[in-house]
Coordinates of C-alpha atoms and ligand atoms in Angstrom, one line a residue:
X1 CA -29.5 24.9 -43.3
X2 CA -31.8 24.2 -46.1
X3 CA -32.6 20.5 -46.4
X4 CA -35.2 20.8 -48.7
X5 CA -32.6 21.4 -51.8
X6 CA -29.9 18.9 -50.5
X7 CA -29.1 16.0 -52.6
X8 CA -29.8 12.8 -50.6
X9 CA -27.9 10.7 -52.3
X10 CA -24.7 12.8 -52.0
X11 CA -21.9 11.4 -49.4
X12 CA -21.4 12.1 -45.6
X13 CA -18.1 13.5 -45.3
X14 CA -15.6 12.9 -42.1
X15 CA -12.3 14.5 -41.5
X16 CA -9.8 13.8 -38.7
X17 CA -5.8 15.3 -38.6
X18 CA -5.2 11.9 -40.0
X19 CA -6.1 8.1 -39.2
X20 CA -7.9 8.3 -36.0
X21 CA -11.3 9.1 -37.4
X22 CA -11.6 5.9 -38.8
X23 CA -12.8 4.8 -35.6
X24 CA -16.1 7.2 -35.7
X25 CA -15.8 5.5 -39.5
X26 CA -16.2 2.6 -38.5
X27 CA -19.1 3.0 -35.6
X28 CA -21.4 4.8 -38.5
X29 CA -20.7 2.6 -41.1
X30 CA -22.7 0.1 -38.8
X31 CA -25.4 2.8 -38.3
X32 CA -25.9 3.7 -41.9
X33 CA -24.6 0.8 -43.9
X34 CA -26.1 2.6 -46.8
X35 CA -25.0 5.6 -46.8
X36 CA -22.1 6.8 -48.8
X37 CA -19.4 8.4 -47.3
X38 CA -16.0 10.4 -48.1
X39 CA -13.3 10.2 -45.2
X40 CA -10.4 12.9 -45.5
X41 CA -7.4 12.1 -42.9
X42 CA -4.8 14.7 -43.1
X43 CA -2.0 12.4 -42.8
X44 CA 0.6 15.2 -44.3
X45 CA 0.0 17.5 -41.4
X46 CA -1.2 15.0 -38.4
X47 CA -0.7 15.2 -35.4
X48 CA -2.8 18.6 -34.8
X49 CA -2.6 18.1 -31.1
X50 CA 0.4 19.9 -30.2
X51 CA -0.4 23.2 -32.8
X52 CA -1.3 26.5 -31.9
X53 CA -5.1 27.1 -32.3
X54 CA -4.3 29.5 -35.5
X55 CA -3.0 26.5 -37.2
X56 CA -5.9 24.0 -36.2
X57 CA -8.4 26.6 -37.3
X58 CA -6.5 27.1 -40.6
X59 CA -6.3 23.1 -41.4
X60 CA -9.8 22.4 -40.3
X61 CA -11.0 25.4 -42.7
X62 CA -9.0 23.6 -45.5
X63 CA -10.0 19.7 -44.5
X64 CA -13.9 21.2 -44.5
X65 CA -13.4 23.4 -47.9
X66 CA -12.2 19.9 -49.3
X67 CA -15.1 18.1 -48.0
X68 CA -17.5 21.0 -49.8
X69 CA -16.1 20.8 -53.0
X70 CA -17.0 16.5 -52.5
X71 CA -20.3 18.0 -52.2
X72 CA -20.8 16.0 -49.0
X73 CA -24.9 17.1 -47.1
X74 CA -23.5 16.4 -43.9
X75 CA -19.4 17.0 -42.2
X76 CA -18.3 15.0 -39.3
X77 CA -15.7 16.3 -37.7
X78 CA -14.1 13.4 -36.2
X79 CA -10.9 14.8 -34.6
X80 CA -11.2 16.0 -30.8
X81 CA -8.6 18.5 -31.3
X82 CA -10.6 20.3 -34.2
X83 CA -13.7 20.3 -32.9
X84 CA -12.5 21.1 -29.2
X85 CA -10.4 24.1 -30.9
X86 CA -11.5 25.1 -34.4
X87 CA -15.3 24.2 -34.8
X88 CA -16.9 26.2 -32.6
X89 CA -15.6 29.2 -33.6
X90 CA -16.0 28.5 -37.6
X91 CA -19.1 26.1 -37.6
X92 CA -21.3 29.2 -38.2
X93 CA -19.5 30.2 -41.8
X94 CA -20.8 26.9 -43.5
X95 CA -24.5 26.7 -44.6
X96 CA -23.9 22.9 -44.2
X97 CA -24.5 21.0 -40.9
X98 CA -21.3 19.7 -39.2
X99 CA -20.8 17.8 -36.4
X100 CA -17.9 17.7 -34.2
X101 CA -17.0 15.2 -31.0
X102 CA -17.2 17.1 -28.1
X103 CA -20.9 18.0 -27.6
X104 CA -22.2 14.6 -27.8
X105 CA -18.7 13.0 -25.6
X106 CA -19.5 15.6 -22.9
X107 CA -23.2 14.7 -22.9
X108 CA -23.2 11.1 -22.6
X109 CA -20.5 11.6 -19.5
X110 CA -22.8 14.0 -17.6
X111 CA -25.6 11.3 -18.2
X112 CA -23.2 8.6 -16.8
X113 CA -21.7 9.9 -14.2
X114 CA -23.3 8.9 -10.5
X115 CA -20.8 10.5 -8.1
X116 CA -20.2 13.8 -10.3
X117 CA -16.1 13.4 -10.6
X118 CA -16.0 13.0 -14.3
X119 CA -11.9 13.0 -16.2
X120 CA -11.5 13.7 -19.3
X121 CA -8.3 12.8 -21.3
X122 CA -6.6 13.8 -25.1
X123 CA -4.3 15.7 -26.7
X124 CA -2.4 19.6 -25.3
X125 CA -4.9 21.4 -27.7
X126 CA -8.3 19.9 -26.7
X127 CA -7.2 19.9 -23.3
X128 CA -6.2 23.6 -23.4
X129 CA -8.9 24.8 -24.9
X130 CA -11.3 23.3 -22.3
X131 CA -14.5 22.6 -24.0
X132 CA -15.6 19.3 -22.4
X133 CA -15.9 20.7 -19.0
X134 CA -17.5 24.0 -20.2
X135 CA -19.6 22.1 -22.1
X136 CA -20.6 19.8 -18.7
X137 CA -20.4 22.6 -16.4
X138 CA -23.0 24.4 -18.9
X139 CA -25.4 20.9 -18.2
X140 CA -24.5 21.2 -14.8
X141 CA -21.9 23.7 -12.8
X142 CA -21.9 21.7 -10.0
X143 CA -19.9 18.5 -11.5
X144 CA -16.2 18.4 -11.0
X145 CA -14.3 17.9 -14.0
X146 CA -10.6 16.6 -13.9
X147 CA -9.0 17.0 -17.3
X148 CA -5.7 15.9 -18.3
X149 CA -3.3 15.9 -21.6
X150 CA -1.7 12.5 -22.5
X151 CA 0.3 13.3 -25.8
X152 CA 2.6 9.6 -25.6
X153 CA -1.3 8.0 -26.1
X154 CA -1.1 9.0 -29.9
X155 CA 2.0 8.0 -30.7
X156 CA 1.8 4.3 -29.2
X157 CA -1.3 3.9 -31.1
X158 CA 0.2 4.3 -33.9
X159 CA 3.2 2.3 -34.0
X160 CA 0.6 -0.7 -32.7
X161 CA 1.7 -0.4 -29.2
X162 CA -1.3 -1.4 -28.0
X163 CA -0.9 -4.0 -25.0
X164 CA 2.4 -3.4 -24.4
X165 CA 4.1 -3.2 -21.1
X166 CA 5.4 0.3 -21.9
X167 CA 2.1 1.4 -22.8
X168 CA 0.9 0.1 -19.5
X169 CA 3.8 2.0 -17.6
X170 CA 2.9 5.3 -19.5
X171 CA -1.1 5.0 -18.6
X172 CA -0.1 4.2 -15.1
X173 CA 2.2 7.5 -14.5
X174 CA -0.5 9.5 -16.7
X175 CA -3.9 8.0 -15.1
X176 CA -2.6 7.8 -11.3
X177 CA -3.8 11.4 -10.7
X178 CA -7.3 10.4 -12.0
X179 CA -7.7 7.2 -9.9
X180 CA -6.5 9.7 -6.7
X181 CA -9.4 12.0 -7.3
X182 CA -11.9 8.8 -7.7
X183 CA -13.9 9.4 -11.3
X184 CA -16.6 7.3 -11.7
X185 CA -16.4 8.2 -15.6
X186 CA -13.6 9.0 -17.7
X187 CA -14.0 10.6 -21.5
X188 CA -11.9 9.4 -24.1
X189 CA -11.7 12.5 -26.0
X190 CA -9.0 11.5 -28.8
X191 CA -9.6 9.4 -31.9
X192 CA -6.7 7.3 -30.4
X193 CA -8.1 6.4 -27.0
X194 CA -10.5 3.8 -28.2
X195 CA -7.6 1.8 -29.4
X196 CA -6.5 1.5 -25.3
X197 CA -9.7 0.8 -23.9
X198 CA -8.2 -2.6 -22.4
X199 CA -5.2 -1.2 -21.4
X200 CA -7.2 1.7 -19.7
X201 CA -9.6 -0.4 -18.0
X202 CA -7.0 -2.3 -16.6
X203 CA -5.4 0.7 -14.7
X204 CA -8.9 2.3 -13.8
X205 CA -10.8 -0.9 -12.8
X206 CA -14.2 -2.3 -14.0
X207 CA -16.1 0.2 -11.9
X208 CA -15.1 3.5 -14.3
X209 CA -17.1 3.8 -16.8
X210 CA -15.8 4.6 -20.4
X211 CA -16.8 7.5 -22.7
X212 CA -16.0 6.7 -26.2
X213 CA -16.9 10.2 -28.0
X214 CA -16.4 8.9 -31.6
X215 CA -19.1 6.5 -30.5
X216 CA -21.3 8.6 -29.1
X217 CA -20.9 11.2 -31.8
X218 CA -21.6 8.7 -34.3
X219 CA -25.0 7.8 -32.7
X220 CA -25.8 11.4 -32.9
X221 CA -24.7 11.8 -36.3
X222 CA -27.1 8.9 -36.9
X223 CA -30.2 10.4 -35.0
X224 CA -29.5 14.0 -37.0
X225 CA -29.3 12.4 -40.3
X226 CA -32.4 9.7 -39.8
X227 CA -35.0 12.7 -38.5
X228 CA -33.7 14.7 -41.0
X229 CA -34.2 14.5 -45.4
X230 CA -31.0 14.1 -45.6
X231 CA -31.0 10.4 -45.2
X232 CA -30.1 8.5 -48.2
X233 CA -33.1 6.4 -50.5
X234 CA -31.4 3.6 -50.2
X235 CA -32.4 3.7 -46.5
X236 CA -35.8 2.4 -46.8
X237 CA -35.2 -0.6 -48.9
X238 CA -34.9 -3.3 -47.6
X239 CA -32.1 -5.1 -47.7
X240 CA -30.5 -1.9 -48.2
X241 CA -27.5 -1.5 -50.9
X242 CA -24.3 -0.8 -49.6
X243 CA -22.9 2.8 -50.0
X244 CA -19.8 3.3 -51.6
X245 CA -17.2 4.3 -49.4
X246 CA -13.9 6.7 -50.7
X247 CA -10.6 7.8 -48.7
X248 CA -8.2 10.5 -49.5
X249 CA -5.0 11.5 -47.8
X250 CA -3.0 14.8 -48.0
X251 CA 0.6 12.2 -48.1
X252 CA 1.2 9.5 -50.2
X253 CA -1.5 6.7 -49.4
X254 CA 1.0 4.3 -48.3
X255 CA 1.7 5.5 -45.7
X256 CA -1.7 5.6 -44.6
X257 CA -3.3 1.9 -45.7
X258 CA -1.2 0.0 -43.2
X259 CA -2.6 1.8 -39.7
X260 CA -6.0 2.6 -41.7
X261 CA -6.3 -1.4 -42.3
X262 CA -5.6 -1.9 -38.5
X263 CA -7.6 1.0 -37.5
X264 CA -10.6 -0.6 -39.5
X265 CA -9.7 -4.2 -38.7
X266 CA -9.8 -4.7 -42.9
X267 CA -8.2 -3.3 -45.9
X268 CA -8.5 -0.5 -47.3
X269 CA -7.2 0.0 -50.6
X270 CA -9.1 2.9 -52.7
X271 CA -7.0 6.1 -51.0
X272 CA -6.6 8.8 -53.3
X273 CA -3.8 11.7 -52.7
X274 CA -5.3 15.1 -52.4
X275 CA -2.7 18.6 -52.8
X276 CA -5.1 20.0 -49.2
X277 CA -2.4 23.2 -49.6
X278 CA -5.1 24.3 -52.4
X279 CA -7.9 24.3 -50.2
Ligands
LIG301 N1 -7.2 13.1 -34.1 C1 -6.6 13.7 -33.0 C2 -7.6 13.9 -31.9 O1 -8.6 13.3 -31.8 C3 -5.4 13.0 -32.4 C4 -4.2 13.0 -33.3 C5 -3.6 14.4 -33.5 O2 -3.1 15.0 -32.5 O3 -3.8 14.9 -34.6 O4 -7.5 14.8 -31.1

């Protein structure tokens, strides 16, 4: 990529199959308070999770092409399900640097881990395609790597069933296989997940450790774009002016402010609709 002609100033751009990468939102905007940034959540077409990899490679094609024409210098791709099945097939077509989830997820569990029995949970897709573990087993072959689709996670989330005793009986059935095979470390590789840390803990116990990968990829999004030029100006002063900040949604933004606000624990009120069928 050539940093040398890229426009500092311009926005970061993040994409996720819908609200869920709000969460990685949210962790940057406290890294890089400055910056600006343009989120796209494909709320027309979420969930990706259950499509066929020929359909998550054509939307993430389309949610990146609308991010380009933003003129974004840097694409976060916030959903585990794109960047598990998509990205690393595509990532090489775009000049621009994009990041995806599962790299810096998979690395921060290999660092963690003490007894080498590391699980890893999302959606059918990410867990089908099976790029945590070969990213861990290409750190190191010997780890065991349990991995395990829990599709009812996304759902819950999203109709606020956070702490509910349902939720709790869903986790339970889902995680007992995880307990049996005693992971010190689990990976919560879905933009939902963070959203049940309690509830997980509870069922798992104090002593596994939690892998939030929109947090960690957030942290390296951060470390790329502050030893980079593409960090923004307004960076160095001090205090720093706050970036401006725009959403847009491929459904009508209604439907999207009222989880986003939750999501973001504030509201969120400039969405703009976008036609992504163009892209
Ligand atoms: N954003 C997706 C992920 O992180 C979850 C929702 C969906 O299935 O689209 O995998």
């Amino acid at each position: 990529m050539n940093t040398t002609t890229t426009d500092r100033t311009a926005p970061i751009g993040i994409f996720d199959s819908g609200v869920g990468g709000l969460t990685v939102l949210k962790e940057i905007l406290e890294l890089l308070p400055f910056e600006n940034f343009v989120y796209f959540g494909d709320v027309g077409r979420t969930p990706y999770g259950g499509r066929s990899k020929e359909i998550i490679t054509q939307f993430t094609k389309q949610d990146i092409a609308f991010l380009n024409e933003q003129k974004v210098k840097f694409i976060i791709c916030a959903c585990n399900t794109a960047s598990s099945t998509a990205l690393p097939d595509i990532c090489k077509d775009y000049d621009i640097e994009i990041i995806g989830v599962i790299e810096p997820g998979a690395k921060a569990a290999v660092k963690q881990t003490q007894n080498g029995k590391i699980g890893v949970i999302g959606t059918n897709a990410t867990i089908n395609s099976n790029a945590y573990a070969s990213y861990m087993h290409a750190i190191d072959p010997k780890l065991k790597v349990f991995s395990l689709a829990c599709p009812l996670f996304v759902p819950l989330v999203e109709e606020g069933y956070i702490d509910k005793e349902a939720t709790y009986l869903i986790a339970r059935d889902y995680l007992q296989t995880m307990k049996d095979v005693g992971i010190d470390t689990l990976v919560l590789g879905c933009t939902h997940y963070p959203l049940l840390r309690n509830v997980i803990t509870d069922i798992m116990g104090d002593s596994v450790r939690l892998i939030d990968s929109g947090e960690e990829s957030a942290n390296e999004s951060f470390r790329r774009i502050t030893t980079t030029e593409l960090i923004h100006p307004n960076g160095s002063q001090v205090p720093s002016p706050e970036g401006d900040l725009k959403y847009f949604v491929s459904d009508v933004p209604e439907k999207f402010s009222s989880v986003a606000s939750r999501f973001m624990g504030r509201e969120i009120n400039n969405i703009a609709r976008v036609d992504i069928s163009k892209y």
